[in-house]
Coordinates of C-alpha atoms in Angstrom, one line a residue:
M17 CA 160.8 170.8 82.0
A18 CA 161.1 174.2 80.2
F19 CA 158.6 173.5 77.5
T20 CA 154.9 172.8 77.1
A21 CA 152.7 170.5 75.1
A22 CA 152.2 173.3 72.6
D23 CA 156.0 173.4 72.1
V24 CA 156.0 169.6 71.4
K25 CA 153.2 170.1 68.9
K26 CA 155.0 173.0 67.2
L27 CA 158.3 171.0 67.0
R28 CA 156.4 168.1 65.4
E29 CA 154.9 170.3 62.8
L30 CA 158.2 172.0 62.0
S31 CA 160.3 168.8 61.9
G32 CA 157.9 166.0 61.0
A33 CA 159.3 164.0 63.9
G34 CA 157.3 161.7 66.2
M35 CA 155.9 162.9 69.5
M36 CA 158.4 161.1 71.7
D37 CA 161.3 162.1 69.6
A38 CA 160.2 165.7 69.7
K39 CA 159.7 165.6 73.4
K40 CA 163.1 164.1 74.0
A41 CA 164.8 166.7 71.7
L42 CA 163.1 169.5 73.7
E43 CA 164.3 167.9 77.0
E44 CA 167.8 167.7 75.7
T45 CA 167.8 171.3 74.6
N46 CA 165.9 172.7 77.6
G47 CA 162.9 173.8 75.4
D48 CA 164.9 175.6 72.7
I49 CA 162.9 174.7 69.5
E50 CA 165.6 175.9 67.1
A51 CA 168.2 173.7 68.8
A52 CA 165.8 170.8 69.0
I53 CA 165.3 171.0 65.2
D54 CA 169.0 170.8 64.7
A55 CA 169.3 167.9 67.1
L56 CA 166.5 166.0 65.3
R57 CA 168.1 166.7 61.9
A58 CA 171.5 165.5 63.2
K59 CA 169.9 162.2 64.2
G60 CA 168.0 162.0 60.9
L61 CA 164.7 162.3 62.6
A62 CA 163.6 165.7 61.2
A63 CA 161.9 165.4 57.8
V64 CA 162.4 169.0 56.9
Q65 CA 164.3 172.0 58.2
K66 CA 162.3 175.0 59.4
K67 CA 160.9 177.0 56.5
S68 CA 159.6 180.5 56.4
S69 CA 156.3 179.1 55.1
R70 CA 155.6 177.8 58.6
T71 CA 155.2 181.4 60.0
A72 CA 151.8 182.9 60.5
A73 CA 152.2 186.7 60.4
E74 CA 149.6 188.5 58.3
G75 CA 149.6 191.6 56.0
L76 CA 150.8 192.1 52.5
V77 CA 153.9 192.2 50.3
G78 CA 153.8 195.0 47.7
V79 CA 156.0 195.3 44.6
A80 CA 156.5 198.3 42.2
V81 CA 158.5 198.7 39.0
E82 CA 159.6 201.8 37.2
G83 CA 161.9 201.4 34.2
T84 CA 164.9 199.4 35.2
K85 CA 164.3 199.8 38.9
A86 CA 162.0 198.0 41.3
V87 CA 161.2 197.5 45.0
A88 CA 159.5 195.1 47.3
V89 CA 158.0 196.1 50.6
E90 CA 156.4 194.0 53.4
V91 CA 153.8 195.5 55.7
N92 CA 152.4 193.3 58.5
S93 CA 149.1 193.3 60.3
E94 CA 147.7 191.1 63.0
T95 CA 144.9 189.4 60.9
D96 CA 144.2 188.4 57.3
F97 CA 141.0 190.3 57.7
V98 CA 142.8 193.6 57.9
A99 CA 145.0 192.6 54.9
K100 CA 141.8 192.5 52.8
N101 CA 140.8 196.0 54.0
E102 CA 140.9 198.6 51.2
Q103 CA 142.4 201.2 53.6
F104 CA 145.3 198.9 54.4
Q105 CA 145.8 197.8 50.8
D106 CA 145.9 201.5 49.7
F107 CA 148.6 202.2 52.4
V108 CA 150.7 199.3 51.3
R109 CA 150.4 200.3 47.6
K110 CA 151.3 204.0 48.3
T111 CA 154.1 203.0 50.7
T112 CA 155.6 200.8 48.1
A113 CA 155.5 203.7 45.6
V114 CA 157.3 205.9 48.1
A115 CA 159.9 203.1 48.6
L116 CA 160.5 202.9 44.9
G117 CA 161.3 206.6 44.7
L118 CA 163.5 206.3 47.8
G119 CA 165.5 203.3 46.7
G120 CA 167.8 201.2 48.9
D121 CA 166.7 199.0 51.8
D122 CA 166.6 201.4 54.7
I123 CA 163.3 200.8 56.4
E124 CA 163.7 203.6 58.9
A125 CA 164.3 206.1 56.0
L126 CA 161.1 204.8 54.4
K127 CA 159.1 205.4 57.6
A128 CA 160.4 208.9 57.8
A129 CA 159.8 209.6 54.1
A130 CA 156.9 211.9 53.0
Y131 CA 153.6 210.1 52.4
P132 CA 151.4 211.2 49.4
D133 CA 148.5 212.2 51.6
G134 CA 150.6 214.3 53.9
G135 CA 152.9 213.7 56.9
T136 CA 155.2 210.8 56.8
V137 CA 154.8 207.1 56.2
M138 CA 155.0 206.5 59.9
D139 CA 152.4 209.2 60.6
K140 CA 150.0 207.4 58.2
L141 CA 150.8 204.1 59.7
T142 CA 150.1 205.4 63.2
N143 CA 146.8 206.8 62.0
N144 CA 145.9 203.5 60.4
V145 CA 146.5 201.6 63.7
A146 CA 144.2 204.0 65.5
T147 CA 141.4 203.9 62.9
I148 CA 141.6 200.2 62.0
G149 CA 142.2 199.2 65.6
E150 CA 145.0 196.6 64.9
N151 CA 148.7 196.8 65.2
Q152 CA 150.6 197.1 61.9
Q153 CA 154.3 197.3 61.0
V154 CA 156.3 198.4 57.9
R155 CA 158.8 195.6 58.2
R156 CA 161.3 195.6 55.3
M157 CA 162.1 196.7 51.8
K158 CA 164.6 195.9 49.1
T159 CA 165.4 197.6 45.8
V160 CA 167.0 196.1 42.7
S161 CA 168.0 197.7 39.5
V162 CA 169.9 197.2 36.2
S163 CA 171.7 199.6 34.0
Q164 CA 170.2 198.0 30.9
G165 CA 167.6 195.2 30.7
V166 CA 164.5 194.5 32.8
V167 CA 163.3 194.0 36.4
V168 CA 160.4 191.6 36.3
P169 CA 157.8 191.4 39.1
Y170 CA 155.8 188.4 40.1
M171 CA 153.2 188.1 42.8
H172 CA 152.1 184.7 44.1
N173 CA 148.7 184.5 45.8
A174 CA 147.8 188.0 44.8
A175 CA 145.2 189.8 46.9
A176 CA 145.1 192.8 44.4
P177 CA 147.4 194.0 41.6
N178 CA 151.0 193.9 42.8
L179 CA 149.9 193.0 46.4
G180 CA 150.0 189.5 47.9
K181 CA 151.7 187.0 50.1
I182 CA 154.9 186.2 48.1
G183 CA 156.5 189.0 46.0
V184 CA 159.4 188.3 43.7
L185 CA 161.6 190.6 41.6
V186 CA 164.1 189.3 39.0
A187 CA 166.8 191.7 37.7
L188 CA 168.2 190.8 34.3
E189 CA 171.1 192.8 32.9
S190 CA 171.1 192.5 29.1
E191 CA 170.9 194.3 25.7
A192 CA 168.5 191.6 24.5
N193 CA 164.9 192.2 23.5
P194 CA 162.9 193.4 26.5
E195 CA 160.0 191.1 25.6
V196 CA 162.4 188.1 25.6
L197 CA 163.9 189.1 28.9
T198 CA 160.4 189.6 30.5
G199 CA 159.4 186.1 29.5
L200 CA 162.5 184.7 30.9
G201 CA 162.2 186.8 34.1
K202 CA 158.6 185.6 34.6
Q203 CA 159.7 181.9 34.5
L204 CA 162.6 182.6 36.8
A205 CA 160.4 184.5 39.2
M206 CA 157.9 181.6 39.4
H207 CA 160.9 179.3 40.1
I208 CA 162.1 181.6 42.9
A209 CA 158.6 181.7 44.5
A210 CA 158.5 177.9 44.5
A211 CA 162.1 177.0 45.3
F212 CA 162.9 179.5 48.0
P213 CA 166.6 180.1 47.2
L214 CA 168.6 181.6 50.1
A215 CA 171.2 183.5 47.9
L216 CA 172.0 184.2 44.3
D217 CA 175.1 181.9 44.4
A218 CA 177.0 179.8 46.9
D219 CA 179.3 182.7 48.0
G220 CA 176.3 184.7 49.0
L221 CA 175.0 182.1 51.5
D222 CA 175.0 183.3 55.1
A223 CA 178.2 182.3 56.9
D224 CA 176.3 181.5 60.2
L225 CA 173.9 179.3 58.3
I226 CA 176.7 177.3 56.6
A227 CA 178.4 176.9 60.1
R228 CA 175.1 175.6 61.4
E229 CA 174.8 173.1 58.6
R230 CA 178.4 172.0 58.9
K231 CA 177.8 171.3 62.6
I232 CA 174.8 169.2 61.9
A233 CA 176.6 167.3 59.1
A234 CA 179.6 166.7 61.4
E235 CA 177.3 165.1 64.0
K236 CA 175.7 162.9 61.4
A237 CA 179.2 161.9 60.1
A238 CA 180.4 161.1 63.6
E239 CA 177.5 158.7 64.2
S240 CA 178.6 156.7 61.1
G241 CA 181.7 155.5 63.0
K242 CA 183.8 155.9 59.9
P243 CA 187.5 157.2 60.0
A244 CA 188.0 160.9 60.5
D245 CA 189.2 161.5 57.0
V246 CA 186.1 159.9 55.6
Q247 CA 183.9 161.9 58.0
E248 CA 185.6 165.1 56.8
K249 CA 184.7 164.2 53.2
M250 CA 181.1 163.4 54.2
V251 CA 180.8 166.8 55.8
D252 CA 182.3 168.6 52.8
G253 CA 179.9 166.7 50.5
A254 CA 176.9 167.6 52.7
I255 CA 177.8 171.3 52.6
K256 CA 178.3 171.3 48.8
K257 CA 174.9 169.6 48.4
F258 CA 173.3 172.2 50.7
A259 CA 174.9 175.1 48.8
K260 CA 173.8 173.6 45.4
E261 CA 170.3 173.2 46.6
N262 CA 169.9 176.6 48.2
A263 CA 171.8 179.0 45.9
L264 CA 169.6 180.2 43.0
L265 CA 172.0 179.8 40.1
S266 CA 172.7 176.1 41.0
Q267 CA 169.2 175.1 41.7
I268 CA 167.3 172.8 39.3
F269 CA 164.7 174.7 37.3
V270 CA 161.3 173.6 38.7
I271 CA 159.7 174.0 35.3
D272 CA 161.7 171.2 33.6
G273 CA 163.2 169.4 36.6
K274 CA 166.7 168.9 35.1
T275 CA 168.4 172.2 34.1
T276 CA 170.2 174.5 36.5
I277 CA 169.1 178.1 36.6
A278 CA 172.6 179.1 35.4
D279 CA 172.2 177.0 32.3
V280 CA 168.6 178.2 31.8
V281 CA 170.0 181.8 31.6
A282 CA 172.9 180.8 29.5
Q283 CA 170.6 179.0 27.0
A284 CA 168.3 182.1 26.9
A285 CA 171.3 184.3 26.1
K286 CA 172.4 182.0 23.3
D287 CA 168.9 182.0 21.8
A288 CA 168.7 185.8 22.1
G289 CA 172.2 186.3 20.7
S290 CA 173.1 188.6 23.5
A291 CA 174.6 188.2 27.0
I292 CA 172.1 187.9 29.9
V293 CA 173.2 188.2 33.5
L294 CA 170.9 187.3 36.4
K295 CA 172.1 190.2 38.5
D296 CA 169.9 190.0 41.5
Y297 CA 166.5 188.9 42.9
V298 CA 164.1 189.5 45.7
R299 CA 161.8 187.0 47.4
F300 CA 159.7 188.4 50.1
Q301 CA 157.3 185.9 51.7
L302 CA 154.7 187.4 54.1
G303 CA 155.7 186.7 57.7
E304 CA 159.1 185.2 56.9
G305 CA 161.0 184.7 60.1
I306 CA 158.2 186.0 62.4
E307 CA 156.8 183.8 65.1
K308 CA 153.1 184.5 65.9
E309 CA 151.7 183.3 69.2
E310 CA 148.9 180.8 68.9
S311 CA 145.9 181.7 70.9
D312 CA 143.2 179.5 72.5
F313 CA 140.1 181.0 71.1
A314 CA 137.7 179.1 73.4
A315 CA 139.7 180.2 76.4
E316 CA 139.7 183.8 75.2
V317 CA 135.9 183.7 74.8
A318 CA 135.5 182.2 78.3
A319 CA 137.7 184.8 79.8
A320 CA 135.7 187.6 78.1
V321 CA 132.4 186.2 79.3
A322 CA 133.8 185.8 82.8
G323 CA 135.1 189.4 82.7

């Protein structure tokens, strides 16, 4: 058996499956949690697919806007305690400002860029690790801009101005009144924070992700025992549903529960008397995609005492 009781517990938390179902899935996949989740979903036993909100990495997301350009940056730390440290917050704030001036999404270029207090961003990070005594990482950045219009920032669970756990940027290309665009952008940003879209539109969804969903849908269809042509339609329908639910423009607006985001933007443009294009967005959730090891605090204390 290539897995532990902790793996079973983790799979249950991620999938919502029962203990025996989780254990059997891990046995079938030789302890591969990702594959076990897919197997449970194919059997209809997983309540939810793995979400980034299940991760446990700490730190802060920073956002900064200047004119029609904005950037989001994620900086990780080992504990939430450090994320509340003023020295760490100051570093994230200044690094985000550097990223805004730099543009793009090249994290290595950001690390090598000049830091306001001297040296490079990486130099300052190294110094912080030494003085704070905890590992830290400048993980990712993304810049969005428009030629005319606004880029609206939104921070969910803010720890300080423009610093928090979920940072969102919404880029609206338009000649409409900036105040109108900002109001629309704020509503769209709150939707994005809550609904977790995976791409702006269906064409932007990751090809590997679609292939994975298609495989799961095919396994479910095969279990139905229906004719091959019917199974094919079932798979196509499942993929269309997945794309609709995960592409921003086709998602249902969380504020009214009935209108698609594309229609929300279209109606706003009609009301404003000017075309509005939702050009791009950013949604950075702290720790997204990072797995953090769970520690046994009692065992650690016992080990320290024994040492």
